[in-house]
Every structure is written in C-alpha cells, then in structure tokens.
Amino acid sequence: MKSYTSETIRNVALLGHGGTGKTTFLEAALLETGVTKKMGKVEDGNTVSDYDKMEIEKGYSINTSIVPIEWKDTKINFIDTPGYFDFVGEVNSALRAAEAAVIMVDAGSGIQVGTEAAWNACERTGTPRFIVINKRDKDEFDFDTTLGLLQSKFGNKLVAMQWPLGEVDDSLMEAIAESDEELMEKFFEGEAFTDAEIKQGLAMGIAQGNIVPVATSLFQLNQSVAGILDLLVACVPNPLQHGSYHAKNGSGEDIEIKTTKDGSCSAFVFKTIVDPFVGKISVMKVVTGTLNSGVELYNTRAEKAERLGKPFVLRGKEQIEMASAEAGDIIAVAKLQYTQSGDTLCDKNSIVQYAPLDIPSPTYYIAIEAADKNDEDKVGTGLARLKEEDPSIAVDRNAETHQTLIGGQGDIQLGIIMSKLKDRFGVTVKTVPQKIAYRETIKGQSEVQGKHKKQSGGAGQYGDVWIRFSPSQEEFEFSEELFGGSVPKNYVPAVEKGLLESMERGPLAGCKVVNVKAVLYDGSYHDVDSNEVSFKIAASLAFKKGIVEANPCLMEPIMHLDIIVPDDYTGAVMGDMNKRRGRILGMEPQMGGGQKLMAEAPQAELFDYALVLRSMTQGRGAFEMSFERYEEVPKMIADKIIADHAAEEN
C-alpha cells in the first residue's frame, strides 16, 4: 500500500447497535475497491474485520479492527467497533483516533439502544457523524418515517442526503448557510449558492456538528457503496482539520496540539492486539510529523525509549508494510517492549503526553479460579496479557477473601475473557460465588485476662495480661496503664503485636476486626519463664475472649451508586433498589432528559446489578459505584453468615 499524505487520509469510526451491518458494509467496500472478489458473510465466519477465532464462533464483533479502503486517491481508515454495550471501551478508544463516525441503523429496527449509545458518544467527544440506514429491503421500511423518528430523537440537524448531490432542498440549504456568515448573508438575500459553496458549507456544517447527513444503502444485496464512499471522501474532515488534542508538555503543563506534518514525530496508541504468533501489536495514530521505520521514540508514561520496527497497515489480520506514515495516519508496530494502550510516543527532545484513553470503570465483577490448581500462575499470566489488549477489564486479587476477581461492563465481556484464557493460554477457569470482605467489631466493653503458662522439662513459658477492650473511631488503638512493674516494659510491644495479628481473624466469621481500643492495664510475669512469645500468646488469648464478651457484631461494605436512567424507568429502578436493602438519597434531572439517582446499598446485594439494571432499562441505564463505609449487618443475615462460616470450619 502506498503512503498517503495527511490531506488524503480520512479516519472514520463505524458505530451502531450489534447486527446493524457495520462489518457487512466493510465487506461491500472491499469488494467495491477490488480488494476482495467476493463478499464475506458474518454468519459464514469469513469477513475481513471479524477474523478473531472468538468472533467467528460468536458471530459478532468483540474487537476493534482497522480496515483501510483506498478510494479515488484517498485512504479511508475505517475503525470497525463492536456493537454490544459490554465493549463501550473499544468505542471510546476508536473515537479518539477518528475525525468522524458513521452510525449504522437497521431499517427495520430503527433507533436501538446501540444507536443512542453511539450518538451520545459522538456528542460527548464532539465527533462529526453520518447516519447510514441499512437493510432497507425490509417490508416495513419507509425512509421518510425512519428519518422522522431519527430527527425526533436527535434533532433537525439530521438531513437526508445522497451523493453526488442532486437537487438541494430548502432544509439542507439553510443548514449549509448556518455554517458560514457569508453564506448566511447570501441565503437571506435570496442568492443561489454555487456548487463549490454548497460543498464547502456542507463540509463545514458537518465538521461543526450542525449537519448530520442521513444516507441509505442496501449493501447486503451487493448494492454499490460508491455513493457513501464518495460522501465520506468529500465531507469527512481530514486529520489536519481535526480540533486540537489535549496534552501535557515535558513540564506537566496543559497544552493544545494540532495535527501537523511539520516538526517532530508524536503518536498515541489507542489499541493493543495480542497476537499469538506475532506477539504484541500496538495500533497508533500519528499526530505530528512523520513516523519512519527504525525510529527511536520516547514513551512518556514508561519513561523509556522504544525502537520501532517497520510500521505496517492492518487490514483485519493482514499486515501491509509501509516505509513511513504521515501525520493523521493510523499504523501498527509490533513488539514494543514497554508500550500499552493509551501511551504516547514522541521525540525525546520534544516531550508531549496526550490525554489518556476514556476507559469505563468496571461495573460487573465475577470471582474465578483455575479448574486445575496447578494452573494458578497461568491464569495470572493470561489475565495480564488480556488486560494489555483490553484495558477496560480489571483484575483484582482480593487480599482478604483470597479470590481472583475480574471486572468489566457485563457478562458477555467477561465470558469472552474466560474463553480467551482457554483458547490462547490453555487454562480453564470456573466461576465461584463471590465473597464479601466483611468486618467484625465490638459495640460494648470487656475486661479480660489472657494467661499462657506452659512447663515442659527445661525452660517454661509464662505470660499473663489483663486487657480492657472498647470501641474506637480508629482502626486499632493500643495503650498501657501498667503500674508497679506488673508487666515489664520490654514485653509491651509483644502484647501489641499479638493483638494486631489476632485482629486479622475475628471470632464470629473469621473476618478482619476493626475499630477496637485495647488498654493493657495489669498482668504478671516470671523471672525465668517469661519471654516475648509468651506475652504474644497471652495477648491473643485475651483478644479471643475479650472480643466475644464485648458484644461483637458483623459489618458489611456499603456502596454509593450514581445511576443514570431515562424518566420512564425511574420508578422501577427505585423500587428495585429498595428490594436490595438500598436507599435513594436524592435525584437530579439530567440535561437532555433522564434522572441521576444517588443511592446506597450493601455490596452483597449488588453483584448482579449491572445485568439487572440493563435488563430493567432495555440497556439505557448506567451507573458508577464506589465504596462508602461499613455498616452493621442485620441480625438475621449476620446469623446466617456466621453459621455458614462455622459449617466451613467444621
């Protein structure tokens, strides 16, 4: 593939609900441009962009893939994204590299959840967009009706369009006029626009987000996509016309950087692919300068230099070598040692760090373990590699519950992760019930003796302490009120250490003990048999007895939730939260409609919340969750937890 200049490059993200035809559109474009001789089909598992074994098995996209289309001396880098909500991180990353987006809409289904999500993502990032209504062979399809529905949902900036432009109607002419003051003045004076002015105003209006062209096609039935490709070449901003990128300079100061062919090279990595044969592939967009083969660039996050091999263009899994890549192009480099998704590569003499990727926080966690205990290390290695490929997953080894948790946006994403562990790393994992990191504390006071006395022939062991236990606002308080040398001062640290170690495992359910004050106020010792170990054991005996006598209770983590829901679902979501022992703290109306509900609920009731909220709101609800505090577990629930623990111990 030849190298293209910045002016002849178009970067376009393909967005939309799953099954709307994004992948099939690319197959039609590849056929149109002579790259392939026959259109692949998703159901046959032979498309260019869905080449991953898992995608072929599932029948839908799970990874972002790059498919460049060469059309009339222009290269359109299509960034094909998954349509399912679980992979929203892939969509966010794709939009970082694109100058525009095409939102695919199914003619029969109309506006779907994925349509709304794609639109909102473009609104959030200020990305110019086009809408293509696909599958118009359906009996129920009527273009004007579908356009009307889209306009009622997203506004009158949506304008029907075909390319080349035929007769331009009044609504489009007015939208074009609004893109430029001179054109607006000419419009009000009733003067006709020239063809050049129409095309210029149209491109400006699209770039400003004031015009959203709505086209239609039937590429499932091999209808030509030439008109859509022409429209994109003519109206998608080239990389030099992209707005400024937010970045920091070498001093950590905020700066704005425009795409330019001049100056030193800089690029940001928006996608990582872990190829079982080639190794790690870093997909990046060149922002400034020219990226040449063999160049050394500096990774600003890792603070390490990377020697880049020969850049190549990805077309699905195909790798097409290039000598260089000019600003605005999307290329890939293999086997970078330190580089991850979201990293910036730049000239060491001109440090820049672009803003990190917009990676959503995980909302759904499951606990997993290796089916074969001998594979634990392989699980850890595999998860680390998969996290390189998909930074939206979280991997957490909980130190208290000793469980490995993986988190993401939903069950589809986490199911894919488990399948990839088996397929790529040969390790089978299973899900297990997720444990809660409960706490134990006390509500009352106690004064107890802990005495350790052991005689075994030679030197014996002797330690004797009296300790007063009471609640505390701090995690652990320790002090001594000894008098008369009842316990020598050099044994006091051993008493504190014995208590601290004992707090790791409480008497109710084996959970960590917190918010306890312990005062060592009396005791006794033996001149020969006393030592640090003896007093440490004595302290642990006092702890076990003292906590039980001080009215112990079980505490559970309470989470704070910010839940965004459309107005129609607010009542159902509030009712569901009450069933989860939760409480609604307040509501805030949102710009553009919907409500933000602020709520609190026990973590134990929220394991499936991501799935239930999505089901309740038909995929339109979203939430963020964070730890708030610990609260006492209700007695009936606490009794069951304690009984279950006792059964496990026996």
CSV table of N, CA and C in Angstrom, one decimal, residues 402-513:
chain,number,residue,atom,x,y,z
A,402,HIS,N,-9.1,-13.7,49.4
A,402,HIS,CA,-8.2,-14.6,48.6
A,402,HIS,C,-8.8,-15.1,47.3
A,403,GLN,N,-9.7,-14.2,46.8
A,403,GLN,CA,-10.3,-14.6,45.5
A,403,GLN,C,-9.7,-13.7,44.4
A,404,THR,N,-9.7,-14.3,43.2
A,404,THR,CA,-9.3,-13.5,42.0
A,404,THR,C,-10.6,-13.0,41.3
A,405,LEU,N,-10.8,-11.7,41.2
A,405,LEU,CA,-11.9,-11.1,40.6
A,405,LEU,C,-11.6,-10.5,39.3
A,406,ILE,N,-12.4,-10.7,38.3
A,406,ILE,CA,-12.3,-10.0,37.0
A,406,ILE,C,-13.5,-9.1,36.9
A,407,GLY,N,-13.3,-7.9,36.4
A,407,GLY,CA,-14.4,-6.9,36.3
A,407,GLY,C,-14.5,-6.4,34.9
A,408,GLY,N,-15.7,-6.0,34.4
A,408,GLY,CA,-15.9,-5.4,33.1
A,408,GLY,C,-17.2,-4.7,33.1
A,409,GLN,N,-17.8,-4.7,31.9
A,409,GLN,CA,-19.1,-4.0,31.7
A,409,GLN,C,-20.3,-5.0,31.7
A,410,GLY,N,-20.0,-6.3,31.6
A,410,GLY,CA,-21.1,-7.2,31.6
A,410,GLY,C,-20.7,-8.6,31.4
A,411,ASP,N,-21.7,-9.5,31.4
A,411,ASP,CA,-21.4,-11.0,31.3
A,411,ASP,C,-20.8,-11.4,30.0
A,412,ILE,N,-21.2,-10.7,28.9
A,412,ILE,CA,-20.6,-11.0,27.6
A,412,ILE,C,-19.1,-10.8,27.6
A,413,GLN,N,-18.7,-9.6,28.0
A,413,GLN,CA,-17.3,-9.3,28.0
A,413,GLN,C,-16.5,-10.3,28.9
A,414,LEU,N,-17.0,-10.6,30.1
A,414,LEU,CA,-16.2,-11.4,31.0
A,414,LEU,C,-16.2,-12.9,30.5
A,415,GLY,N,-17.3,-13.3,29.8
A,415,GLY,CA,-17.4,-14.6,29.2
A,415,GLY,C,-16.3,-14.7,28.1
A,416,ILE,N,-16.1,-13.7,27.4
A,416,ILE,CA,-15.1,-13.7,26.3
A,416,ILE,C,-13.7,-13.8,26.9
A,417,ILE,N,-13.5,-13.1,28.0
A,417,ILE,CA,-12.2,-13.2,28.7
A,417,ILE,C,-11.9,-14.6,29.2
A,418,MET,N,-12.9,-15.3,29.7
A,418,MET,CA,-12.7,-16.7,30.2
A,418,MET,C,-12.5,-17.6,29.0
A,419,SER,N,-13.2,-17.4,27.9
A,419,SER,CA,-12.9,-18.2,26.7
A,419,SER,C,-11.5,-18.0,26.1
A,420,LYS,N,-11.1,-16.7,26.1
A,420,LYS,CA,-9.7,-16.4,25.6
A,420,LYS,C,-8.7,-17.1,26.5
A,421,LEU,N,-8.9,-17.1,27.8
A,421,LEU,CA,-7.9,-17.8,28.7
A,421,LEU,C,-7.7,-19.3,28.2
A,422,LYS,N,-8.8,-19.9,27.9
A,422,LYS,CA,-8.7,-21.3,27.5
A,422,LYS,C,-8.1,-21.4,26.1
A,423,ASP,N,-8.6,-20.5,25.2
A,423,ASP,CA,-8.2,-20.7,23.8
A,423,ASP,C,-6.7,-20.3,23.5
A,424,ARG,N,-6.3,-19.2,24.2
A,424,ARG,CA,-4.9,-18.7,23.9
A,424,ARG,C,-3.9,-19.2,24.9
A,425,PHE,N,-4.3,-19.5,26.1
A,425,PHE,CA,-3.3,-19.8,27.2
A,425,PHE,C,-3.5,-21.2,27.7
A,426,GLY,N,-4.5,-21.9,27.2
A,426,GLY,CA,-4.7,-23.3,27.6
A,426,GLY,C,-5.1,-23.6,29.0
A,427,VAL,N,-5.8,-22.6,29.6
A,427,VAL,CA,-6.2,-22.8,31.0
A,427,VAL,C,-7.7,-22.6,31.2
A,428,THR,N,-8.3,-23.5,31.8
A,428,THR,CA,-9.7,-23.5,32.0
A,428,THR,C,-10.0,-22.9,33.4
A,429,VAL,N,-10.9,-21.9,33.5
A,429,VAL,CA,-11.3,-21.3,34.7
A,429,VAL,C,-12.8,-21.5,35.0
A,430,LYS,N,-13.2,-21.4,36.2
A,430,LYS,CA,-14.6,-21.6,36.5
A,430,LYS,C,-15.0,-20.4,37.5
A,431,THR,N,-16.3,-20.0,37.4
A,431,THR,CA,-16.7,-19.0,38.3
A,431,THR,C,-17.1,-19.6,39.7
A,432,VAL,N,-16.9,-18.9,40.7
A,432,VAL,CA,-17.2,-19.3,42.1
A,432,VAL,C,-18.0,-18.2,42.7
A,433,PRO,N,-18.8,-18.5,43.8
A,433,PRO,CA,-19.5,-17.5,44.5
A,433,PRO,C,-18.6,-16.4,45.0
A,434,GLN,N,-18.9,-15.2,44.8
A,434,GLN,CA,-18.1,-14.1,45.2
A,434,GLN,C,-18.2,-13.8,46.7
A,435,LYS,N,-17.1,-13.7,47.4
A,435,LYS,CA,-17.2,-13.5,48.9
A,435,LYS,C,-17.1,-12.0,49.2
A,436,ILE,N,-17.7,-11.6,50.3
A,436,ILE,CA,-17.7,-10.2,50.8
A,436,ILE,C,-16.6,-10.1,51.8
A,437,ALA,N,-15.8,-9.0,51.7
A,437,ALA,CA,-14.8,-8.7,52.8
A,437,ALA,C,-15.6,-8.0,54.0
A,438,TYR,N,-16.2,-8.9,54.8
A,438,TYR,CA,-16.9,-8.4,56.0
A,438,TYR,C,-15.9,-7.9,57.0
A,439,ARG,N,-16.4,-7.2,58.0
A,439,ARG,CA,-15.5,-6.8,59.1
A,439,ARG,C,-16.2,-7.2,60.4
A,440,GLU,N,-15.5,-7.3,61.4
A,440,GLU,CA,-16.0,-7.6,62.8
A,440,GLU,C,-15.6,-6.4,63.7
A,441,THR,N,-16.5,-6.0,64.6
A,441,THR,CA,-16.1,-5.0,65.5
A,441,THR,C,-16.9,-5.3,66.8
A,442,ILE,N,-16.8,-4.4,67.8
A,442,ILE,CA,-17.5,-4.5,69.1
A,442,ILE,C,-18.3,-3.3,69.4
A,443,LYS,N,-19.4,-3.5,70.1
A,443,LYS,CA,-20.3,-2.4,70.5
A,443,LYS,C,-20.2,-2.1,72.0
A,444,GLY,N,-19.6,-3.1,72.7
A,444,GLY,CA,-19.6,-2.9,74.2
A,444,GLY,C,-18.1,-2.9,74.7
A,445,GLN,N,-18.0,-3.2,76.0
A,445,GLN,CA,-16.7,-3.2,76.6
A,445,GLN,C,-16.5,-4.5,77.4
A,446,SER,N,-15.2,-4.8,77.6
A,446,SER,CA,-14.9,-6.0,78.4
A,446,SER,C,-13.5,-5.9,79.0
A,447,GLU,N,-13.4,-6.6,80.1
A,447,GLU,CA,-12.1,-6.6,80.8
A,447,GLU,C,-11.7,-8.1,81.0
A,448,VAL,N,-10.7,-8.6,80.4
A,448,VAL,CA,-10.4,-10.0,80.4
A,448,VAL,C,-8.9,-10.3,80.7
A,449,GLN,N,-8.7,-11.5,81.2
A,449,GLN,CA,-7.3,-11.9,81.4
A,449,GLN,C,-6.9,-12.9,80.3
A,450,GLY,N,-5.7,-12.8,79.9
A,450,GLY,CA,-5.2,-13.8,79.0
A,450,GLY,C,-3.9,-14.3,79.6
A,451,LYS,N,-3.9,-15.6,79.9
A,451,LYS,CA,-2.8,-16.2,80.6
A,451,LYS,C,-2.3,-17.4,79.9
A,452,HIS,N,-1.0,-17.4,79.6
A,452,HIS,CA,-0.3,-18.5,78.9
A,452,HIS,C,0.8,-19.1,79.8
A,453,LYS,N,0.6,-20.4,80.2
A,453,LYS,CA,1.6,-21.0,81.1
A,453,LYS,C,1.8,-22.4,80.6
A,454,LYS,N,3.1,-22.7,80.3
A,454,LYS,CA,3.5,-24.0,79.8
A,454,LYS,C,4.8,-24.4,80.4
A,455,GLN,N,4.8,-25.6,80.9
A,455,GLN,CA,6.0,-26.2,81.5
A,455,GLN,C,6.4,-27.5,80.8
A,456,SER,N,7.6,-27.5,80.3
A,456,SER,CA,8.0,-28.8,79.5
A,456,SER,C,9.4,-29.1,79.8
A,457,GLY,N,9.7,-29.6,80.9
A,457,GLY,CA,11.1,-30.0,81.3
A,457,GLY,C,12.0,-28.9,81.6
A,458,GLY,N,12.5,-28.3,80.5
A,458,GLY,CA,13.5,-27.2,80.7
A,458,GLY,C,12.8,-25.9,81.0
A,459,ALA,N,13.3,-24.8,80.2
A,459,ALA,CA,12.6,-23.5,80.4
A,459,ALA,C,11.2,-23.5,80.0
A,460,GLY,N,10.3,-22.9,80.8
A,460,GLY,CA,8.9,-22.9,80.5
A,460,GLY,C,8.5,-21.7,79.8
A,461,GLN,N,7.2,-21.4,79.7
A,461,GLN,CA,6.6,-20.2,79.0
A,461,GLN,C,5.6,-19.6,80.0
A,462,TYR,N,5.7,-18.3,80.2
A,462,TYR,CA,4.7,-17.7,81.1
A,462,TYR,C,4.5,-16.3,80.6
A,463,GLY,N,3.2,-16.0,80.4
A,463,GLY,CA,2.8,-14.6,80.1
A,463,GLY,C,1.4,-14.4,80.6
A,464,ASP,N,1.1,-13.3,81.3
A,464,ASP,CA,-0.2,-13.0,81.9
A,464,ASP,C,-0.5,-11.5,81.7
A,465,VAL,N,-1.7,-11.3,81.0
A,465,VAL,CA,-2.1,-9.9,80.8
A,465,VAL,C,-3.6,-9.7,81.1
A,466,TRP,N,-3.9,-8.5,81.5
A,466,TRP,CA,-5.3,-8.1,81.7
A,466,TRP,C,-5.5,-6.9,80.7
A,467,ILE,N,-6.5,-7.0,79.9
A,467,ILE,CA,-6.7,-6.0,78.8
A,467,ILE,C,-8.1,-5.6,78.8
A,468,ARG,N,-8.3,-4.3,78.7
A,468,ARG,CA,-9.7,-3.7,78.6
A,468,ARG,C,-9.9,-3.3,77.1
A,469,PHE,N,-11.0,-3.9,76.6
A,469,PHE,CA,-11.4,-3.7,75.2
A,469,PHE,C,-12.6,-2.7,75.1
A,470,SER,N,-12.7,-1.8,74.2
A,470,SER,CA,-13.8,-0.9,74.0
A,470,SER,C,-13.8,-0.4,72.5
A,471,PRO,N,-14.9,0.1,72.0
A,471,PRO,CA,-15.0,0.6,70.6
A,471,PRO,C,-14.1,1.8,70.4
A,472,SER,N,-13.7,2.0,69.2
A,472,SER,CA,-12.8,3.1,68.8
A,472,SER,C,-13.2,3.7,67.5
A,473,GLN,N,-12.9,4.9,67.2
A,473,GLN,CA,-13.1,5.5,65.9
A,473,GLN,C,-12.0,5.2,65.0
A,474,GLU,N,-10.8,4.8,65.5
A,474,GLU,CA,-9.7,4.4,64.7
A,474,GLU,C,-9.7,2.9,64.5
A,475,GLU,N,-9.0,2.4,63.5
A,475,GLU,CA,-9.0,1.0,63.2
A,475,GLU,C,-8.5,0.2,64.4
A,476,PHE,N,-7.4,0.7,65.0
A,476,PHE,CA,-6.9,0.0,66.2
A,476,PHE,C,-6.2,1.0,67.1
A,477,GLU,N,-6.5,1.0,68.4
A,477,GLU,CA,-5.8,1.8,69.3
A,477,GLU,C,-5.2,0.9,70.4
A,478,PHE,N,-4.0,1.2,70.8
A,478,PHE,CA,-3.4,0.4,71.9
A,478,PHE,C,-2.6,1.3,72.8
A,479,SER,N,-2.8,1.1,74.1
A,479,SER,CA,-2.1,1.8,75.1
A,479,SER,C,-1.9,1.0,76.3
A,480,GLU,N,-1.1,1.4,77.3
A,480,GLU,CA,-0.9,0.7,78.5
A,480,GLU,C,-1.0,1.6,79.7
A,481,GLU,N,-1.6,1.0,80.8
A,481,GLU,CA,-1.7,1.8,82.1
A,481,GLU,C,-1.1,0.9,83.2
A,482,LEU,N,0.1,0.4,82.9
A,482,LEU,CA,0.7,-0.5,83.9
A,482,LEU,C,1.3,0.3,85.1
A,483,PHE,N,1.3,-0.4,86.2
A,483,PHE,CA,1.9,0.2,87.4
A,483,PHE,C,2.7,-0.9,88.2
A,484,GLY,N,3.7,-0.4,88.8
A,484,GLY,CA,4.4,-1.4,89.7
A,484,GLY,C,5.1,-2.5,89.1
A,485,GLY,N,5.4,-2.3,87.8
A,485,GLY,CA,6.2,-3.4,87.1
A,485,GLY,C,5.5,-4.7,86.9
A,486,SER,N,4.1,-4.7,86.9
A,486,SER,CA,3.4,-5.9,86.7
A,486,SER,C,3.7,-6.7,85.4
A,487,VAL,N,4.0,-5.9,84.4
A,487,VAL,CA,4.5,-6.4,83.1
A,487,VAL,C,5.6,-5.6,82.7
A,488,PRO,N,6.8,-6.1,82.6
A,488,PRO,CA,8.0,-5.4,82.1
A,488,PRO,C,7.7,-4.7,80.8
A,489,LYS,N,8.3,-3.4,80.7
A,489,LYS,CA,8.0,-2.6,79.5
A,489,LYS,C,8.5,-3.3,78.2
A,490,ASN,N,9.5,-4.1,78.3
A,490,ASN,CA,10.1,-4.7,77.1
A,490,ASN,C,9.2,-5.8,76.5
A,491,TYR,N,8.1,-6.2,77.3
A,491,TYR,CA,7.2,-7.2,76.8
A,491,TYR,C,5.9,-6.5,76.2
A,492,VAL,N,5.8,-5.2,76.4
A,492,VAL,CA,4.6,-4.5,75.9
A,492,VAL,C,4.4,-4.6,74.4
A,493,PRO,N,5.5,-4.3,73.6
A,493,PRO,CA,5.4,-4.5,72.1
A,493,PRO,C,4.9,-5.8,71.7
A,494,ALA,N,5.3,-6.9,72.4
A,494,ALA,CA,4.9,-8.2,72.1
A,494,ALA,C,3.4,-8.4,72.3
A,495,VAL,N,2.9,-7.7,73.3
A,495,VAL,CA,1.4,-7.8,73.6
A,495,VAL,C,0.7,-7.1,72.4
A,496,GLU,N,1.2,-5.9,72.0
A,496,GLU,CA,0.6,-5.2,70.9
A,496,GLU,C,0.6,-6.0,69.6
A,497,LYS,N,1.7,-6.7,69.4
A,497,LYS,CA,1.9,-7.5,68.2
A,497,LYS,C,0.9,-8.7,68.2
A,498,GLY,N,0.8,-9.3,69.3
A,498,GLY,CA,-0.2,-10.4,69.5
A,498,GLY,C,-1.6,-10.0,69.2
A,499,LEU,N,-2.0,-8.8,69.6
A,499,LEU,CA,-3.3,-8.2,69.4
A,499,LEU,C,-3.5,-7.9,67.9
A,500,LEU,N,-2.5,-7.3,67.3
A,500,LEU,CA,-2.6,-7.0,65.8
A,500,LEU,C,-2.8,-8.2,65.0
A,501,GLU,N,-2.0,-9.2,65.3
A,501,GLU,CA,-2.1,-10.5,64.5
A,501,GLU,C,-3.5,-11.1,64.7
A,502,SER,N,-4.0,-11.0,65.9
A,502,SER,CA,-5.3,-11.6,66.2
A,502,SER,C,-6.4,-10.9,65.5
A,503,MET,N,-6.2,-9.6,65.2
A,503,MET,CA,-7.3,-8.8,64.6
A,503,MET,C,-7.5,-9.2,63.1
A,504,GLU,N,-6.6,-10.0,62.5
A,504,GLU,CA,-6.8,-10.4,61.1
A,504,GLU,C,-7.9,-11.4,61.0
A,505,ARG,N,-8.3,-12.1,62.1
A,505,ARG,CA,-9.3,-13.1,62.0
A,505,ARG,C,-10.2,-13.1,63.3
A,506,GLY,N,-11.4,-12.6,63.1
A,506,GLY,CA,-12.3,-12.4,64.3
A,506,GLY,C,-13.0,-13.7,64.6
A,507,PRO,N,-13.6,-13.7,65.8
A,507,PRO,CA,-14.3,-14.9,66.4
A,507,PRO,C,-15.6,-15.2,65.7
A,508,LEU,N,-16.3,-14.3,65.0
A,508,LEU,CA,-17.6,-14.5,64.5
A,508,LEU,C,-17.6,-15.3,63.2
A,509,ALA,N,-16.9,-14.7,62.2
A,509,ALA,CA,-16.9,-15.3,60.9
A,509,ALA,C,-15.5,-15.3,60.3
A,510,GLY,N,-14.5,-15.2,61.1
A,510,GLY,CA,-13.1,-15.2,60.6
A,510,GLY,C,-12.7,-14.0,59.8
A,511,CYS,N,-13.4,-12.8,60.0
A,511,CYS,CA,-13.1,-11.6,59.3
A,511,CYS,C,-12.2,-10.7,60.0
A,512,LYS,N,-11.7,-9.7,59.3
A,512,LYS,CA,-10.8,-8.7,60.0
A,512,LYS,C,-11.6,-7.9,61.0
A,513,VAL,N,-10.9,-7.7,62.2
A,513,VAL,CA,-11.5,-6.9,63.2
A,513,VAL,C,-11.0,-5.5,63.2
